[in-house]
Coordinates of C-alpha atoms in Angstrom, one line a residue:
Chain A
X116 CA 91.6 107.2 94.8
X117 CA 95.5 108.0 93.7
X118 CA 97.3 105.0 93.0
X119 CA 101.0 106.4 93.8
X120 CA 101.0 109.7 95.8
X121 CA 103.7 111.4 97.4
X122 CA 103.7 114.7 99.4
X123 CA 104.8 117.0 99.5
X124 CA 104.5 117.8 95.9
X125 CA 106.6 120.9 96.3
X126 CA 109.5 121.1 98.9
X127 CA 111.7 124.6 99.0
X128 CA 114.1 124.9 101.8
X129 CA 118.0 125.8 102.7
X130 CA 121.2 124.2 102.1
X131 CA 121.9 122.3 105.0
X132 CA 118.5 120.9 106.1
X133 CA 117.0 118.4 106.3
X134 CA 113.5 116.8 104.9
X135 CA 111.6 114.2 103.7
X136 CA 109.2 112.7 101.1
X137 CA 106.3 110.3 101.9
X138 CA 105.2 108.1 99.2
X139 CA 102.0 105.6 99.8
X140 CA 100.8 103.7 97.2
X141 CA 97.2 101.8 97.4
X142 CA 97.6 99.2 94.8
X143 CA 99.2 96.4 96.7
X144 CA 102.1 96.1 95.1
X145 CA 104.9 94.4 96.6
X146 CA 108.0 96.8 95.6
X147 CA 108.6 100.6 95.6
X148 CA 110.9 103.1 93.9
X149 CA 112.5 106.2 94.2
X150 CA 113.6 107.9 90.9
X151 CA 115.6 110.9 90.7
X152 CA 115.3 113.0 87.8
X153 CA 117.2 116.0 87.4
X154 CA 117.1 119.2 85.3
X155 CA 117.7 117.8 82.2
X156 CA 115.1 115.5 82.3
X157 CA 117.3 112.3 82.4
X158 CA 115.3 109.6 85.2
X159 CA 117.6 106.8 87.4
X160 CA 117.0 105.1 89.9
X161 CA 118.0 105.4 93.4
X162 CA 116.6 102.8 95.4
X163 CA 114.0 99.8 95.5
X164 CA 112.0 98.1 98.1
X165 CA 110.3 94.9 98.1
X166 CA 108.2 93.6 100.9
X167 CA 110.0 96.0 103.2
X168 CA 113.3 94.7 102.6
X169 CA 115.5 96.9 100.7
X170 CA 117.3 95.2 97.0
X171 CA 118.5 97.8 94.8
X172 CA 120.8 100.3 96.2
X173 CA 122.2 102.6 93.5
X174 CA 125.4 104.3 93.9
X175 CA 123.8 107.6 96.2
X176 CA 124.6 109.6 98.7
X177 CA 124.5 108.0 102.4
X178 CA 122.5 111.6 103.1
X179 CA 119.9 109.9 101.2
X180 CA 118.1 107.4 103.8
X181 CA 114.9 105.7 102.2
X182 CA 113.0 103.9 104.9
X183 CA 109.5 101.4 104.2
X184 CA 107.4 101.1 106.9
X185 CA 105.0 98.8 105.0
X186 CA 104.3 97.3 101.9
X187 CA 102.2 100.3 101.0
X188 CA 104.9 102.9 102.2
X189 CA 108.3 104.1 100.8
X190 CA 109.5 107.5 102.4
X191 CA 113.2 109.3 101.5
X192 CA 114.6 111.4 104.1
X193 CA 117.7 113.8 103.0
X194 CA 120.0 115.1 105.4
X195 CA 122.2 117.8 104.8
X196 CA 120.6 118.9 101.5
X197 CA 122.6 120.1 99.1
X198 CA 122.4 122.6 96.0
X199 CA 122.8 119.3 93.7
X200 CA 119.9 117.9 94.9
X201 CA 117.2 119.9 93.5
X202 CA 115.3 117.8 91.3
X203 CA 112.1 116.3 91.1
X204 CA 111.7 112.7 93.1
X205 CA 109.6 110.2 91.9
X206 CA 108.2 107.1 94.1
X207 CA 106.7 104.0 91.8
X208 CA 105.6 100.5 92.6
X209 CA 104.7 97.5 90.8
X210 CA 104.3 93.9 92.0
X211 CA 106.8 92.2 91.3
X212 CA 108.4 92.7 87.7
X213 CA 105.2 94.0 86.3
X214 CA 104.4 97.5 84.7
X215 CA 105.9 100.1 87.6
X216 CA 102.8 103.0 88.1
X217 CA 104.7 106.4 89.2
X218 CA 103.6 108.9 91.6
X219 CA 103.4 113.0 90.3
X220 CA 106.7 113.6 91.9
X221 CA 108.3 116.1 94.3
X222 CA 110.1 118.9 93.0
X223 CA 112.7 119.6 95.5
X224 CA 114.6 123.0 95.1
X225 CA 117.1 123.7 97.6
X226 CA 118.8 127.7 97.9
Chain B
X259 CA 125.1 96.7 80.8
X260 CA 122.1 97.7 79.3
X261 CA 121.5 101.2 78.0
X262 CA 119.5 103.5 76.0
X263 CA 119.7 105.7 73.7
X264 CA 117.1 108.4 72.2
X265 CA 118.0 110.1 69.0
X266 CA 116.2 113.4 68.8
X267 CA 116.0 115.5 72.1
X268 CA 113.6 117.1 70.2
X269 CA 110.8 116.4 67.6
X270 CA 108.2 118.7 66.2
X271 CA 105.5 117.4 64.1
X272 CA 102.6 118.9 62.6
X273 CA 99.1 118.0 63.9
X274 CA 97.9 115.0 61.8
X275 CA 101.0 114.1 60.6
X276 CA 103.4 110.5 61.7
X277 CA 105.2 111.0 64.8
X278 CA 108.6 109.1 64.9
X279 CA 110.5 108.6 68.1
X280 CA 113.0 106.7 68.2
X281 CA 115.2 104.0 70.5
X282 CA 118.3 102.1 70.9
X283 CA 119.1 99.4 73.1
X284 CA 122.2 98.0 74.1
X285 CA 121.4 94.4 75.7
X286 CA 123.2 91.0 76.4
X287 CA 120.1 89.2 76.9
X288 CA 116.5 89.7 75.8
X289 CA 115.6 93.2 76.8
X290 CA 112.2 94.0 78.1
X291 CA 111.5 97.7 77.0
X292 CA 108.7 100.3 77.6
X293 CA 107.6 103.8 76.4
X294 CA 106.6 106.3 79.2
X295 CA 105.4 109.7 78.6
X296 CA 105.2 112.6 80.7
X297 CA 102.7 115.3 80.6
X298 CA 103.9 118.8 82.3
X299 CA 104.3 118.8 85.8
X300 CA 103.1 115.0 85.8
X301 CA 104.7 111.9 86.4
X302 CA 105.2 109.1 84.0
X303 CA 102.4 107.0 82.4
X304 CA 102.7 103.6 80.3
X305 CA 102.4 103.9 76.8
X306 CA 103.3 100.2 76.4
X307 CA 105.6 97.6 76.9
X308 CA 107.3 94.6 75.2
X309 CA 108.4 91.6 77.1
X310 CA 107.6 88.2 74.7
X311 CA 105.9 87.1 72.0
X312 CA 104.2 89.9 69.4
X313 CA 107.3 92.4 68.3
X314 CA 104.7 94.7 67.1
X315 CA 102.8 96.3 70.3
X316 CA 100.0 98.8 71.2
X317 CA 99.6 101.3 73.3
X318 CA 97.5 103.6 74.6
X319 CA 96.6 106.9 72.3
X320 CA 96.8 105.7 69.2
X321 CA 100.4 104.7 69.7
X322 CA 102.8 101.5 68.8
X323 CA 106.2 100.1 68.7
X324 CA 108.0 97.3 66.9
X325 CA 110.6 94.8 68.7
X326 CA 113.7 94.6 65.9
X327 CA 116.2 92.9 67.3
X328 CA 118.4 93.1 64.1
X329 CA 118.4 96.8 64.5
X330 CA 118.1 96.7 68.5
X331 CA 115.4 99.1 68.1
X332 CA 112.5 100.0 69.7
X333 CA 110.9 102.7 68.1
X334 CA 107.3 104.7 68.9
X335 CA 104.8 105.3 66.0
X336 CA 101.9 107.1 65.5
X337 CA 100.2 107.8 62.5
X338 CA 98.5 110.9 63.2
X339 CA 99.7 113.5 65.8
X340 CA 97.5 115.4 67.8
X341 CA 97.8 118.4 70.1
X342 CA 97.4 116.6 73.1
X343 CA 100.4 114.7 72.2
X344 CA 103.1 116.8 73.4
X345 CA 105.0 115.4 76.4
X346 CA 108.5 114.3 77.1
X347 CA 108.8 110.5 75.9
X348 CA 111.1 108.1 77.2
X349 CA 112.1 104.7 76.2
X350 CA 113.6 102.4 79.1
X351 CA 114.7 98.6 79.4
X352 CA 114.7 96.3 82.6
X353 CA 118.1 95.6 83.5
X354 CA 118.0 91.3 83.7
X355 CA 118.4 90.1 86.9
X356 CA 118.7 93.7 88.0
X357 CA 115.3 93.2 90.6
X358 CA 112.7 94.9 87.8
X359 CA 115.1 98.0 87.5
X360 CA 114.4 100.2 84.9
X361 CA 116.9 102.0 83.1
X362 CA 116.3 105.2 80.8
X363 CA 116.7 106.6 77.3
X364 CA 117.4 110.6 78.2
X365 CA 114.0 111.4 76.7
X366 CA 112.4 113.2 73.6
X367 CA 110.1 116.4 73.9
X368 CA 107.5 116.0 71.2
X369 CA 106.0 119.1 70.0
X370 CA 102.8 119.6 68.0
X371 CA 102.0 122.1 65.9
X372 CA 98.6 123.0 63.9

């Protein structure tokens, strides 16, 4: 009974494509999170939901698309992928300004 | 705008002996702030938090922190390191008003040796 998982957890494809990550989390927590962290380690933040509706929006690329189709689920879709955006993904949730629980992450590698 | 900052990328102790990482904060308001670590291939876990009240808080493992505003610091403790201690650790602080968005120290690799 994973609290925050995400699949897949590794994701290797081509410049140019496209993909996405699923992220379900069984808590009931009422916001999600996708974190970006790149190759030197250093976590931000790329987006939030909260009861579906979308609230933080940091500065990303528009090939980045997140899209909740429930409370439970927060999924990030990447078109045109890019050598830049190999990193690992992390989805969290929390309810409301609580402690935010993270999922194991996606280490995307693009060639 | 908030910020963190982590001095020491990297910190190698021996086993049994105080582990000292520390944090920074740059805040306008009353900063809540957290510990994380990460294990290998693992995402982050709560080590513990500050929001109000006590400036001196546990955590899990063994570990603790102490609010000083003075210093804006936030630093991690513990008083006797062991193996299964080395992870990447990172501070973080909520930015106020900023919809619980967490903002991030660059981390600290803790190594233990015997």
């Amino acid at each position: 009974d994973t609290a925050v998982s995400q699949t897949p957890k590794y994701l290797v494809t081509q410049m140019g494509n496209d993909k996405s990550i699923k992220c379900e989390q069984n808590l009931g927590h009422d916001t999600m999170y996708w974190y970006k962290q790149d190759s030197k380690k250093f976590l931000k933040i790329m987006f939030s939901y909260n009861n579906k509706e979308l609230i933080i929006n940091e500065t990303v690329p528009n090939r980045f698309s997140p899209k909740s189709p429930d409370k439970a689920h927060l999924n990030l879709h990447i078109n045109s992928l890019e050598l830049g955006d190999s990193a690992v993904y992390f989805c969290a949730s929390s309810q409301g300004w609580n402690e935010q629980f993270f999922g194991p992450g996606t280490r995307l590698t693009v060639l | 705008a908030q910020s963190v900052t982590q001095l020491g990328s990297h910190v190698s102790v021996s086993e049994g002996a105080l582990v000292l990482l520390r944090c920074n904060y740059s805040s306008s308001v009353p900063p809540y702030l957290f510990w994380y670590v990460q294990y290998p291939n693992q995402g982050l876990q709560l080590l513990l938090k500050y929001t109000t009240g006590a400036t001196l808080v546990k955590g899990i493992n063994g570990f603790e922190a102490e609010f000083k505003k003075s210093e804006t610091s936030f630093h991690l403790t513990k008083p006797s390191a062991h193996m299964s201690d080395a992870a990447e650790y990172f501070c973080a602080v909520i930015v106020s008003g900023g919809y619980n968005k967490l903002i991030f120290g660059a981390g600290t690799r803790l190594a233990v040796h015997p």
